[in-house]
Coordinates of C-alpha atoms in Angstrom, one line a residue:
Chain A
X112 CA 129.6 -104.6 -60.3
X113 CA 129.2 -101.9 -62.9
X114 CA 132.9 -101.2 -62.6
X115 CA 133.8 -104.8 -63.4
X116 CA 131.4 -104.7 -66.4
X117 CA 133.0 -101.5 -67.6
X118 CA 136.5 -103.0 -67.2
X119 CA 135.4 -106.0 -69.2
X120 CA 134.0 -103.6 -71.9
X121 CA 137.4 -101.8 -72.0
X122 CA 139.2 -105.1 -72.4
X123 CA 136.8 -106.2 -75.2
X124 CA 137.4 -102.9 -77.0
X125 CA 141.1 -103.3 -76.7
X126 CA 141.0 -106.9 -77.9
X127 CA 138.8 -106.0 -80.9
X128 CA 140.8 -102.9 -82.0
X129 CA 143.4 -103.8 -84.7
X130 CA 146.0 -101.4 -83.3
X131 CA 146.2 -103.4 -80.1
X132 CA 147.9 -106.2 -82.0
X133 CA 150.6 -103.9 -83.5
X134 CA 152.5 -104.0 -80.2
X135 CA 152.3 -107.8 -79.9
X136 CA 153.2 -108.2 -83.6
X137 CA 156.1 -105.7 -83.3
X138 CA 157.5 -107.6 -80.3
X139 CA 157.2 -110.9 -82.0
X140 CA 158.9 -109.6 -85.1
X141 CA 161.7 -107.9 -83.3
X142 CA 162.4 -110.9 -81.0
X143 CA 162.3 -113.2 -84.0
X144 CA 164.9 -111.1 -85.7
X145 CA 167.2 -111.0 -82.6
X146 CA 166.8 -114.8 -82.1
X147 CA 167.6 -115.4 -85.8
X148 CA 170.7 -113.1 -85.7
X149 CA 172.0 -114.7 -82.5
X150 CA 171.4 -118.2 -83.8
X151 CA 173.2 -117.4 -87.0
X152 CA 176.1 -115.3 -85.7
X153 CA 175.8 -115.0 -82.0
X154 CA 179.1 -116.6 -81.1
X155 CA 181.1 -114.0 -82.9
X156 CA 179.3 -111.3 -81.0
X157 CA 179.9 -113.1 -77.7
X158 CA 183.6 -113.6 -78.6
X159 CA 183.9 -109.9 -79.1
X160 CA 182.6 -109.2 -75.6
X161 CA 184.5 -112.0 -73.9
X162 CA 187.8 -111.4 -75.6
X163 CA 188.9 -108.8 -73.0
X164 CA 188.5 -111.4 -70.2
X165 CA 190.1 -114.4 -72.0
X166 CA 193.5 -113.7 -70.5
X167 CA 192.2 -113.8 -66.9
X168 CA 189.2 -116.2 -67.2
X169 CA 188.4 -119.4 -68.8
X170 CA 184.8 -120.0 -70.0
X171 CA 183.4 -123.5 -69.9
X172 CA 180.0 -124.6 -71.3
X173 CA 177.7 -122.6 -73.6
X174 CA 178.1 -118.9 -72.9
X175 CA 175.5 -118.1 -75.6
X176 CA 172.6 -119.9 -73.9
X177 CA 168.9 -119.1 -73.5
X178 CA 169.4 -117.1 -70.3
X179 CA 171.9 -114.8 -72.0
X180 CA 169.7 -114.5 -75.1
X181 CA 166.7 -113.5 -72.9
X182 CA 168.9 -110.9 -71.2
X183 CA 170.0 -109.4 -74.5
X184 CA 166.4 -109.3 -75.8
X185 CA 165.2 -107.5 -72.7
X186 CA 168.1 -105.1 -72.9
X187 CA 167.5 -104.3 -76.5
X188 CA 163.7 -104.1 -76.5
X189 CA 162.6 -102.7 -73.2
X190 CA 163.3 -99.2 -74.4
X191 CA 160.8 -99.6 -77.3
X192 CA 158.0 -101.1 -75.3
X193 CA 156.7 -97.7 -74.0
X194 CA 155.8 -96.6 -77.5
X195 CA 153.8 -99.9 -78.0
X196 CA 152.0 -99.4 -74.7
X197 CA 151.2 -95.7 -75.3
X198 CA 149.9 -96.6 -78.8
X199 CA 146.9 -98.3 -77.1
X200 CA 146.6 -96.7 -73.7
X201 CA 147.0 -93.1 -75.1
X202 CA 143.9 -93.7 -77.2
X203 CA 141.6 -95.0 -74.4
X204 CA 139.9 -91.7 -73.6
X205 CA 140.9 -89.3 -76.4
X206 CA 139.9 -91.9 -79.0
X207 CA 136.5 -92.2 -77.5
X208 CA 136.1 -88.4 -77.2
X209 CA 137.0 -88.1 -80.9
X210 CA 134.5 -90.9 -81.8
X211 CA 131.7 -89.4 -79.6
X212 CA 131.2 -92.6 -77.7
X213 CA 132.4 -91.0 -74.4
X214 CA 129.2 -88.9 -74.5
X215 CA 127.2 -92.1 -75.0
X216 CA 128.9 -93.7 -72.0
X217 CA 128.3 -90.6 -69.9
X218 CA 124.5 -91.1 -70.2
X219 CA 124.8 -94.5 -68.6
X220 CA 124.6 -95.1 -64.8
X221 CA 128.3 -95.3 -64.4
X222 CA 130.2 -92.5 -62.7
X223 CA 133.2 -90.8 -64.4
X224 CA 135.4 -92.1 -61.6
X225 CA 134.4 -95.7 -62.3
X226 CA 134.7 -95.2 -66.1
X227 CA 138.2 -93.7 -65.7
X228 CA 139.2 -96.4 -63.2
X229 CA 138.1 -99.2 -65.6
X230 CA 140.3 -97.6 -68.3
X231 CA 143.3 -97.5 -66.0
X232 CA 142.8 -101.1 -65.0
X233 CA 142.3 -102.2 -68.6
X234 CA 145.4 -100.3 -69.7
X235 CA 147.3 -102.0 -66.9
X236 CA 146.1 -105.4 -68.0
X237 CA 147.2 -104.7 -71.6
X238 CA 150.6 -103.6 -70.4
X239 CA 150.9 -106.8 -68.3
X240 CA 150.0 -108.8 -71.4
X241 CA 152.7 -107.1 -73.4
X242 CA 155.3 -107.8 -70.7
X243 CA 154.2 -111.4 -70.4
X244 CA 154.4 -111.9 -74.2
X245 CA 157.9 -110.4 -74.2
X246 CA 158.8 -112.7 -71.3
X247 CA 157.5 -115.8 -73.1
X248 CA 159.4 -114.9 -76.3
X249 CA 162.6 -114.0 -74.5
X250 CA 162.9 -116.5 -71.7
X251 CA 160.8 -119.5 -72.9
X252 CA 161.5 -119.4 -76.6
X253 CA 165.1 -118.3 -75.9
X254 CA 165.8 -121.3 -73.6
X255 CA 164.0 -123.6 -76.0
X256 CA 166.2 -122.5 -78.9
X257 CA 169.5 -122.0 -77.1
X258 CA 169.2 -124.3 -74.1
X259 CA 169.7 -123.3 -70.4
X260 CA 173.0 -122.3 -68.9
X261 CA 174.8 -119.9 -66.5
X262 CA 174.1 -116.2 -67.2
X263 CA 177.0 -113.9 -67.8
X264 CA 176.1 -110.3 -67.3
X265 CA 178.4 -107.3 -67.9
X266 CA 177.4 -104.3 -65.8
X267 CA 179.1 -101.2 -64.5
X268 CA 180.7 -103.1 -61.6
X269 CA 182.2 -105.7 -63.8
X270 CA 181.3 -109.2 -64.9
X271 CA 178.6 -111.1 -62.9
X272 CA 178.1 -114.8 -63.5
X273 CA 174.9 -116.2 -62.2
X274 CA 174.3 -119.9 -61.9
X275 CA 171.6 -121.5 -64.1
X276 CA 169.5 -122.5 -61.1
X277 CA 169.7 -118.9 -59.7
X278 CA 168.4 -117.2 -62.9
X279 CA 164.7 -117.8 -63.3
X280 CA 163.5 -116.1 -60.2
X281 CA 165.6 -113.1 -61.1
X282 CA 163.8 -113.0 -64.5
X283 CA 160.5 -113.2 -62.7
X284 CA 161.5 -110.2 -60.5
X285 CA 162.9 -108.3 -63.4
X286 CA 159.7 -108.7 -65.4
X287 CA 157.6 -107.6 -62.4
X288 CA 159.7 -104.4 -62.0
X289 CA 159.7 -103.8 -65.8
X290 CA 155.9 -104.1 -65.7
X291 CA 155.7 -101.7 -62.8
X292 CA 157.8 -99.2 -64.8
X293 CA 155.8 -99.7 -68.0
X294 CA 152.6 -99.2 -66.0
X295 CA 153.9 -95.6 -65.4
X296 CA 153.8 -95.1 -69.2
X297 CA 150.3 -96.6 -69.4
X298 CA 149.1 -94.2 -66.6
X299 CA 150.9 -91.2 -68.1
X300 CA 149.4 -91.7 -71.5
X301 CA 145.8 -92.2 -70.1
X302 CA 146.3 -89.1 -68.0
X303 CA 147.4 -87.1 -71.1
X304 CA 144.5 -88.7 -72.9
X305 CA 142.1 -86.8 -70.6
X306 CA 143.3 -83.5 -72.0
X307 CA 142.9 -84.4 -75.6
X308 CA 140.1 -85.0 -78.1
X309 CA 142.3 -86.8 -80.7
X310 CA 144.1 -90.0 -80.3
X311 CA 147.5 -89.0 -81.7
X312 CA 148.2 -86.1 -79.3
X313 CA 148.5 -88.2 -76.1
X314 CA 150.7 -90.8 -77.8
X315 CA 153.1 -88.2 -79.2
X316 CA 153.1 -86.3 -75.9
X317 CA 153.9 -89.4 -73.9
X318 CA 156.9 -90.2 -76.2
X319 CA 158.0 -86.5 -76.0
X320 CA 158.0 -86.6 -72.2
X321 CA 159.9 -89.9 -72.1
X322 CA 162.4 -88.5 -74.6
X323 CA 162.8 -85.2 -72.6
X324 CA 163.2 -87.0 -69.2
X325 CA 165.6 -89.5 -70.8
X326 CA 167.8 -86.7 -72.1
X327 CA 167.7 -84.9 -68.8
X328 CA 168.6 -88.2 -67.1
X329 CA 171.6 -89.0 -69.3
X330 CA 173.0 -85.5 -69.7
X331 CA 176.0 -85.2 -67.5
X332 CA 175.1 -81.7 -66.3
X333 CA 175.2 -81.0 -62.6
X334 CA 172.1 -78.7 -62.7
X335 CA 169.9 -81.7 -63.3
X336 CA 171.5 -83.8 -60.5
X337 CA 168.8 -82.8 -57.9
X338 CA 165.8 -83.9 -60.1
X339 CA 167.4 -86.9 -61.8
X340 CA 166.6 -89.4 -59.0
X341 CA 162.9 -88.3 -59.2
X342 CA 162.3 -88.8 -62.9
X343 CA 160.4 -92.0 -63.7
X344 CA 162.7 -92.6 -66.7
X345 CA 165.7 -92.9 -64.4
X346 CA 164.0 -96.0 -62.9
X347 CA 162.7 -97.6 -66.2
X348 CA 165.8 -99.8 -66.3
X349 CA 165.8 -100.8 -62.6
X350 CA 164.8 -104.3 -63.7
X351 CA 168.5 -104.8 -64.4
X352 CA 169.2 -104.7 -60.6
X353 CA 167.9 -108.3 -60.4
X354 CA 170.9 -109.4 -62.3
X355 CA 173.4 -108.0 -59.8
X356 CA 174.9 -110.0 -57.0
X357 CA 174.2 -109.3 -54.2
X358 CA 170.8 -107.8 -55.1
X359 CA 170.6 -104.0 -54.4
X360 CA 167.3 -104.1 -52.5
X361 CA 167.7 -100.5 -51.4
X362 CA 167.9 -99.3 -55.0
X363 CA 165.0 -101.5 -56.1
X364 CA 162.9 -100.2 -53.3
X365 CA 163.7 -96.6 -54.1
X366 CA 162.8 -97.2 -57.8
X367 CA 159.5 -98.7 -56.7
X368 CA 158.7 -95.8 -54.4
X369 CA 159.4 -93.2 -57.2
X370 CA 157.4 -95.1 -59.7
X371 CA 154.5 -95.5 -57.2
X372 CA 154.5 -91.8 -56.6
X373 CA 154.3 -91.2 -60.4
X374 CA 151.3 -93.7 -60.6
X375 CA 149.5 -91.7 -57.9
X376 CA 150.3 -88.4 -59.5
X377 CA 149.1 -89.5 -63.0
X378 CA 145.9 -91.1 -61.7
X379 CA 145.1 -88.1 -59.5
X380 CA 145.7 -85.6 -62.3
X381 CA 143.6 -87.7 -64.6
X382 CA 140.7 -87.9 -62.2
X383 CA 140.8 -84.2 -61.7
X384 CA 140.9 -83.5 -65.4
X385 CA 138.3 -86.2 -66.4
X386 CA 135.8 -85.0 -63.9
X387 CA 135.9 -81.5 -65.4
X388 CA 136.2 -82.6 -69.0
X389 CA 133.3 -81.5 -71.3
X390 CA 132.3 -84.8 -72.8
X391 CA 129.0 -83.6 -74.1
X392 CA 130.2 -82.2 -77.4
Chain B
X920 CA 96.1 -87.1 -60.7
X921 CA 99.0 -87.5 -63.1
X922 CA 102.3 -88.7 -61.8
X923 CA 105.3 -86.4 -62.6
X924 CA 108.4 -88.2 -63.8
X925 CA 110.4 -85.1 -64.5
X926 CA 110.2 -82.0 -62.3
X927 CA 112.6 -79.2 -63.2
X928 CA 112.3 -75.9 -61.3
X929 CA 114.1 -72.6 -61.9
X930 CA 116.9 -74.2 -63.9
X931 CA 119.7 -71.9 -65.0
X932 CA 123.0 -72.6 -66.7
X933 CA 125.5 -70.2 -68.2
X934 CA 128.7 -70.6 -70.2
X935 CA 130.9 -67.6 -69.4
X936 CA 128.7 -64.5 -70.1
X937 CA 126.2 -66.5 -72.2
X938 CA 123.0 -67.5 -70.4
X939 CA 122.1 -70.8 -72.1
X940 CA 119.2 -71.5 -69.8
X941 CA 117.4 -69.1 -67.5
X942 CA 114.8 -70.1 -64.9
X943 CA 113.3 -72.9 -66.9
X944 CA 110.4 -74.9 -65.3
X945 CA 109.3 -78.2 -66.7
X946 CA 107.0 -81.0 -65.6
X947 CA 106.7 -84.2 -67.5
X948 CA 104.1 -86.7 -66.4
X949 CA 104.1 -90.5 -66.7
X950 CA 103.0 -91.5 -70.2
X951 CA 103.6 -88.1 -71.8
X952 CA 105.2 -87.6 -75.1
X953 CA 106.7 -84.3 -74.2
X954 CA 108.1 -81.9 -76.9
X955 CA 110.9 -79.5 -76.4
X956 CA 110.5 -76.9 -79.1
X957 CA 112.7 -74.0 -79.9
X958 CA 115.0 -72.6 -82.6
X959 CA 118.6 -73.6 -82.8
X960 CA 120.6 -72.4 -79.8
X961 CA 117.4 -71.8 -77.7
X962 CA 118.7 -74.0 -74.8
X963 CA 116.9 -77.3 -75.5
X964 CA 120.0 -79.4 -75.5
X965 CA 121.5 -77.6 -72.5
X966 CA 118.3 -78.3 -70.5
X967 CA 118.4 -82.0 -71.5
X968 CA 122.1 -82.3 -70.6
X969 CA 121.5 -80.7 -67.2
X970 CA 118.5 -83.1 -66.8
X971 CA 120.8 -86.1 -67.4
X972 CA 123.6 -84.7 -65.3
X973 CA 125.9 -84.5 -68.3
X974 CA 126.6 -81.0 -67.2
X975 CA 126.1 -79.3 -63.9
X976 CA 123.3 -76.7 -63.6
X977 CA 124.2 -73.4 -62.0
X978 CA 120.8 -73.0 -60.2
X979 CA 117.6 -74.8 -59.8
X980 CA 116.5 -78.3 -58.9
X981 CA 116.1 -81.3 -61.2
X982 CA 114.1 -84.3 -60.0
X983 CA 113.5 -87.5 -62.0
X984 CA 111.2 -90.2 -60.5
X985 CA 110.9 -87.9 -57.4
X986 CA 114.6 -88.0 -56.7
X987 CA 117.4 -85.5 -57.2
X988 CA 119.6 -86.3 -60.2
X989 CA 122.6 -84.9 -58.3
X990 CA 122.2 -87.3 -55.4
X991 CA 120.8 -90.4 -57.1
X992 CA 122.5 -90.2 -60.6
X993 CA 123.2 -93.9 -61.1
X994 CA 119.8 -95.1 -59.7
X995 CA 118.0 -92.6 -61.9
X996 CA 120.0 -93.1 -65.1
X997 CA 119.4 -96.9 -64.9
X998 CA 115.7 -96.0 -65.6
X999 CA 116.5 -93.6 -68.4
X1000 CA 117.3 -94.3 -72.0
X1001 CA 118.7 -91.4 -73.9
X1002 CA 119.9 -90.4 -77.3
X1003 CA 121.7 -87.0 -77.2
X1004 CA 122.0 -85.6 -80.7
X1005 CA 123.7 -88.0 -83.2
X1006 CA 124.4 -91.5 -81.9
X1007 CA 128.1 -92.4 -82.0
X1008 CA 129.3 -96.0 -81.9
X1009 CA 132.5 -98.0 -82.0
X1010 CA 133.0 -98.2 -85.8
X1011 CA 135.3 -101.2 -85.5
X1012 CA 132.6 -103.2 -83.7
X1013 CA 129.4 -104.8 -85.0
X1014 CA 125.9 -103.6 -84.2
X1015 CA 125.5 -106.5 -81.8
X1016 CA 128.8 -105.9 -80.0
X1017 CA 128.0 -102.2 -79.7
X1018 CA 124.7 -102.9 -78.0
X1019 CA 126.5 -105.4 -75.7
X1020 CA 129.0 -102.8 -74.7
X1021 CA 126.3 -100.2 -73.8
X1022 CA 124.0 -102.8 -72.3
X1023 CA 126.6 -104.0 -69.8
X1024 CA 126.9 -100.6 -68.1
X1025 CA 123.2 -99.7 -68.3
X1026 CA 122.4 -101.2 -65.0
X1027 CA 120.5 -104.1 -66.5
X1028 CA 122.7 -106.2 -68.9
X1029 CA 120.7 -107.8 -71.7
X1030 CA 120.8 -111.3 -73.0
X1031 CA 121.7 -112.2 -76.5
X1032 CA 118.0 -112.8 -77.4
X1033 CA 117.0 -109.4 -75.9
X1034 CA 119.6 -107.7 -78.1
X1035 CA 118.5 -109.5 -81.2
X1036 CA 114.9 -108.8 -80.5
X1037 CA 115.7 -105.1 -80.0
X1038 CA 117.6 -105.0 -83.3
X1039 CA 114.5 -106.5 -84.9
X1040 CA 112.3 -103.9 -83.2
X1041 CA 114.3 -101.1 -84.8
X1042 CA 114.4 -102.8 -88.2
X1043 CA 118.0 -103.9 -88.1
X1044 CA 117.5 -107.6 -88.1
X1045 CA 120.1 -109.4 -90.2
X1046 CA 122.6 -106.6 -89.7
X1047 CA 123.7 -107.6 -86.2
X1048 CA 127.1 -108.8 -87.4
X1049 CA 127.8 -105.9 -89.7
X1050 CA 130.4 -103.3 -88.5
X1051 CA 128.8 -99.9 -87.7
X1052 CA 131.4 -98.2 -90.0
X1053 CA 129.2 -99.5 -92.9
X1054 CA 125.9 -98.1 -91.5
X1055 CA 124.1 -95.2 -93.0
X1056 CA 123.1 -92.3 -90.8
X1057 CA 119.5 -93.6 -90.6
X1058 CA 120.7 -97.0 -89.5
X1059 CA 122.9 -95.5 -86.8
X1060 CA 120.0 -93.5 -85.6
X1061 CA 117.9 -96.7 -85.3
X1062 CA 120.8 -98.4 -83.5
X1063 CA 120.9 -95.4 -81.2
X1064 CA 117.2 -95.9 -80.5
X1065 CA 118.0 -99.6 -79.8
X1066 CA 120.7 -98.8 -77.2
X1067 CA 118.3 -96.3 -75.7
X1068 CA 115.5 -98.9 -75.2
X1069 CA 117.6 -102.0 -74.5
X1070 CA 117.4 -101.9 -70.7
X1071 CA 113.6 -101.2 -70.8
X1072 CA 113.8 -97.6 -69.4
X1073 CA 110.8 -95.9 -67.9
X1074 CA 111.8 -92.6 -69.4
X1075 CA 113.2 -92.0 -73.0
X1076 CA 115.0 -88.8 -73.8
X1077 CA 115.5 -88.1 -77.5
X1078 CA 117.4 -85.0 -78.5
X1079 CA 116.6 -84.1 -82.2
X1080 CA 116.3 -87.8 -83.3
X1081 CA 115.4 -87.0 -86.9
X1082 CA 118.3 -84.6 -87.6
X1083 CA 120.1 -85.6 -90.8
X1084 CA 117.6 -88.3 -91.7
X1085 CA 116.1 -88.5 -95.2
X1086 CA 112.3 -88.2 -95.6
X1087 CA 111.7 -91.9 -95.3
X1088 CA 114.0 -92.0 -92.3
X1089 CA 112.0 -89.3 -90.6
X1090 CA 108.8 -91.2 -91.2
X1091 CA 110.4 -94.4 -89.8
X1092 CA 111.7 -92.6 -86.8
X1093 CA 108.3 -91.0 -86.2
X1094 CA 106.5 -94.3 -86.4
X1095 CA 109.0 -95.9 -84.1
X1096 CA 108.3 -93.2 -81.5
X1097 CA 104.6 -93.6 -81.9
X1098 CA 105.0 -97.4 -81.4
X1099 CA 106.9 -96.7 -78.1
X1100 CA 104.1 -94.4 -77.0
X1101 CA 101.2 -96.6 -78.0
X1102 CA 102.6 -100.2 -77.6
X1103 CA 105.0 -99.7 -74.7
X1104 CA 103.4 -96.7 -72.9
X1105 CA 106.8 -95.1 -72.5
X1106 CA 107.3 -91.6 -71.2
X1107 CA 109.2 -89.8 -73.9
X1108 CA 110.9 -86.4 -74.0
X1109 CA 111.6 -85.3 -77.5
X1110 CA 113.5 -82.2 -78.5
X1111 CA 113.1 -80.9 -82.0
X1112 CA 112.9 -77.8 -84.1
X1113 CA 110.7 -79.7 -86.5
X1114 CA 107.2 -78.3 -85.7
X1115 CA 105.1 -80.9 -87.6
X1116 CA 107.0 -83.7 -85.8
X1117 CA 106.1 -82.3 -82.4
X1118 CA 102.5 -81.6 -83.4
X1119 CA 102.1 -85.1 -84.7
X1120 CA 103.7 -87.0 -81.9
X1121 CA 103.5 -85.0 -78.7
X1122 CA 100.7 -84.5 -76.2
X1123 CA 102.5 -81.8 -74.2
X1124 CA 105.2 -79.4 -75.0
X1125 CA 107.4 -76.5 -73.9
X1126 CA 108.7 -73.8 -76.1
X1127 CA 112.1 -72.5 -75.2
X1128 CA 113.5 -69.3 -76.6
X1129 CA 116.7 -67.6 -75.7
X1130 CA 117.1 -69.9 -72.7
X1131 CA 113.7 -69.2 -71.3
X1132 CA 110.6 -71.4 -71.3
X1133 CA 108.0 -69.2 -73.0
X1134 CA 105.0 -71.5 -72.8
X1135 CA 104.3 -75.0 -71.4
X1136 CA 101.2 -77.2 -71.6
X1137 CA 98.9 -79.5 -73.6
X1138 CA 99.6 -79.3 -77.3
X1139 CA 95.8 -79.4 -78.2
X1140 CA 95.0 -76.7 -75.6
X1141 CA 97.8 -74.4 -76.7
X1142 CA 96.9 -74.7 -80.4
X1143 CA 93.1 -74.4 -79.9
X1144 CA 92.5 -77.3 -82.1
X1145 CA 88.7 -76.7 -82.3
X1146 CA 89.7 -74.3 -85.0
X1147 CA 91.5 -75.4 -88.1
X1148 CA 93.1 -73.6 -91.0
X1149 CA 92.4 -75.4 -94.3
X1150 CA 93.7 -74.8 -97.8
X1151 CA 91.4 -75.6 -100.7
X1152 CA 92.6 -76.0 -104.3
X1153 CA 90.5 -75.5 -107.3
X1154 CA 90.9 -74.6 -111.0
X1155 CA 91.7 -70.9 -111.8
X1156 CA 88.4 -70.8 -113.7
X1157 CA 86.4 -71.7 -110.7
X1158 CA 88.2 -69.4 -108.2
X1159 CA 85.6 -66.7 -108.3
X1160 CA 82.7 -69.1 -107.8
X1161 CA 84.6 -70.7 -104.9
X1162 CA 85.3 -67.4 -103.2
X1163 CA 81.7 -66.4 -103.5
X1164 CA 80.6 -69.7 -102.1
X1165 CA 82.9 -69.5 -99.1
X1166 CA 81.6 -66.0 -98.1
X1167 CA 78.8 -67.8 -96.3
X1168 CA 81.2 -70.0 -94.3
X1169 CA 83.7 -67.5 -93.1
X1170 CA 86.6 -65.4 -94.2
X1171 CA 88.6 -66.9 -97.1
X1172 CA 91.9 -65.5 -98.3
X1173 CA 93.1 -66.2 -101.8
X1174 CA 96.7 -67.5 -101.7
X1175 CA 97.3 -67.8 -105.5
X1176 CA 95.4 -68.4 -108.7
X1177 CA 93.9 -71.7 -107.6
X1178 CA 94.3 -71.8 -103.7
X1179 CA 92.4 -70.2 -100.8
X1180 CA 92.9 -70.5 -97.1
X1181 CA 90.2 -70.2 -94.4
X1182 CA 89.7 -70.7 -90.7
X1183 CA 86.9 -73.2 -89.9
X1184 CA 85.7 -75.2 -87.0
X1185 CA 87.1 -78.8 -87.3
X1186 CA 83.6 -80.6 -87.3
X1187 CA 82.4 -78.3 -90.1
X1188 CA 85.0 -79.5 -92.6
X1189 CA 83.0 -82.6 -93.8
X1190 CA 79.9 -80.5 -94.2
X1191 CA 81.8 -77.9 -96.2
X1192 CA 83.2 -80.7 -98.4
X1193 CA 79.7 -82.1 -99.1
X1194 CA 78.4 -78.7 -99.9
X1195 CA 81.2 -77.9 -102.4
X1196 CA 80.5 -81.2 -104.2
X1197 CA 76.8 -80.4 -104.2
X1198 CA 77.5 -76.9 -105.6
X1199 CA 79.6 -78.5 -108.4
X1200 CA 82.7 -76.6 -107.6
X1201 CA 85.7 -78.6 -108.6
X1202 CA 88.0 -79.1 -105.6
X1203 CA 91.3 -80.9 -106.2
X1204 CA 92.5 -80.9 -102.6
X1205 CA 91.5 -79.9 -99.0
X1206 CA 94.5 -79.9 -96.7
X1207 CA 94.8 -79.0 -93.1
X1208 CA 97.5 -76.5 -92.4
X1209 CA 99.8 -77.2 -89.5
X1210 CA 98.8 -74.7 -86.8
X1211 CA 101.9 -75.1 -84.7
X1212 CA 104.0 -73.3 -87.3
X1213 CA 101.8 -70.2 -87.0
X1214 CA 101.6 -70.5 -83.3
X1215 CA 105.4 -70.8 -82.9
X1216 CA 106.2 -67.9 -85.3
X1217 CA 103.6 -65.6 -83.6
X1218 CA 104.9 -66.5 -80.2
X1219 CA 108.5 -65.9 -81.0
X1220 CA 107.6 -62.7 -82.8
X1221 CA 105.7 -61.4 -79.8

C-alpha cells in the first residue's frame, strides 16, 4: 500500500513541477510548427520526394494525408523526445538529494527499494504520457487537419504503400515500441540520478550516453560491428518496423529483448547504488 | 517500573579510520524528554541516524519499542516522528501539499482536517496554501515539527531543532516541545549543544564526547539541584556591605564591581532575599546561574 502511496506522491510531484510541462509544451510547439509548414507548403515537399517515381507510378488521391503527416512528425520528433524525458526523470532522485527531501523521506516507514521503485514507475508513467501526447498530436490532429488516406513510406527497401484501413493498428504498435524504447531513457536517467546530488548531472550524462552510442551506431567502422546490435540506441527507431510490409517480427522481437535487458540492467544498477547511497547529508 | 522505548547497547560506528560512535549505551523510557548533549562532532547525530536506521551501525544492538530496528524498520518508523537537522521541503509545493506528501508514506495518512489542525498547532494557520520557498527558517522548522507529529507518533526525535533560529524562534520551539511533553505526553529525544535548552526541557540526558557516552541519567540528579549558584547584583557603593553580610551565609566570590556569586541551598534563597531587604542592602537582581554549563565544562575537562 505504501508503494502505491509513494508512486502517487511521485506523480503529484511531477505534475506540480513546472519543468514537467516543458516537454509537453515543446512537443506541442514543434508539432504545431510541422503541421503549419506541411499545411502551407507540404505538397511541394511531397512532389520533391515522389518526382523520382512519377515515371513508373501514378499516384491517385491525397498523398499528403493525416497518416503521412503523423509518420513525418514521428520521424522528425522521436529523436528529440529523449531529452524531454530525461529533463524530468533525471531529476527524480538527484533533485531530491540536492533539496534534502530524500533524507526526510528516508525517515519514513518506506524502504529504499519501494521508494526507488515508485520513482521508476512514476518516470515510466510520465514517459507514457509524453508518448500519448505525441500520438494524439501526430495521429489525431494530423488526420483531423489533413484527412485520412493511404500511407506512403519510403524506407531502405523501397516504397511501401499501406492502405488506409491497415494503418491505425501499425501506429498503435509503433507507439508501443517507441514508448518501450523511451522507457530505456527514463530508466537510464533515473539510474544515473542515483549517483548524483545535483539535477543537471544525470540529464547531461544521459544525453552524452545517447550521443556516444548513436555515434558508435552510425559510424561505419567494422570494429564497432560486434557491439552495435547490443546498444539500446540501435533499437530506438525500431518503431519504424511497423511500417514495413510484411512486418519484420524477428527484428521487432530482437529490439524488445535488447531494450528489456537494458531496463533490467539500469534498474539493477540503480537499486545497488541507491541502497548504498548516503542520503543523510 | 518505567517502560523503555529506546534501548541502545554497545553501539559503534566508524567512517574510515574515524570512530564516530564507540560503545554508546542509551535507555529512553516512555514519557522521557531525553537530551543528547555534546559538542559539535561528538557523535550525537550519528547515534540518532543509526537509531533511525538511516545509516547502518557497525556494532551493537538498537531496539525501539522492544523490537530491533534492523528487523522491524517499517513497523517501528511508523511510530516515530523525526526531524534530523534542518527540515527540507519541496519548495515548489505549499505547506499543505508538503504535509500531504510526507503523511501518505508515514504509515497513517492524515485527513485534510488533521493537516490543517496540525498547521494550527505549530502556528502556521493561514499559511497552508503558501509555497515553502517563501517561508523563513523558523517557519520551515515549525513545518518540520508538523510533519514529525502528523501521524501521532509515540516517539519524537529532534536533532538540534533550534539551530539557526532567532531568539524568539528558540523560545517558540522550546514552548512547542514543552507542550508536546505536558499536553500530549510524548516521549521526546532531543539532541542539542544548547545547554540551557536541555536543562530547561529534559528530565534525562546523556553526554556524548568523542563518540563515547560519558554520563547518562536524571538531569536533576546529575546536576545536584539541591545546590544552586546565584548571582547577586548591587551598587558598587554597597559591595563591601554585601560581601560582609554574605560571610554568614557561605562563600561569596566577587565577579565585578557590582556582582557576586555564591553557592546556596535552593530553599534558602527566599530567606536570604528577605534578610537582604531587612538589612537595607540594595539588590538589583538575584539570578540563578545555569548549572549544566559548569557541569558540562568540568566533565569534558576531566
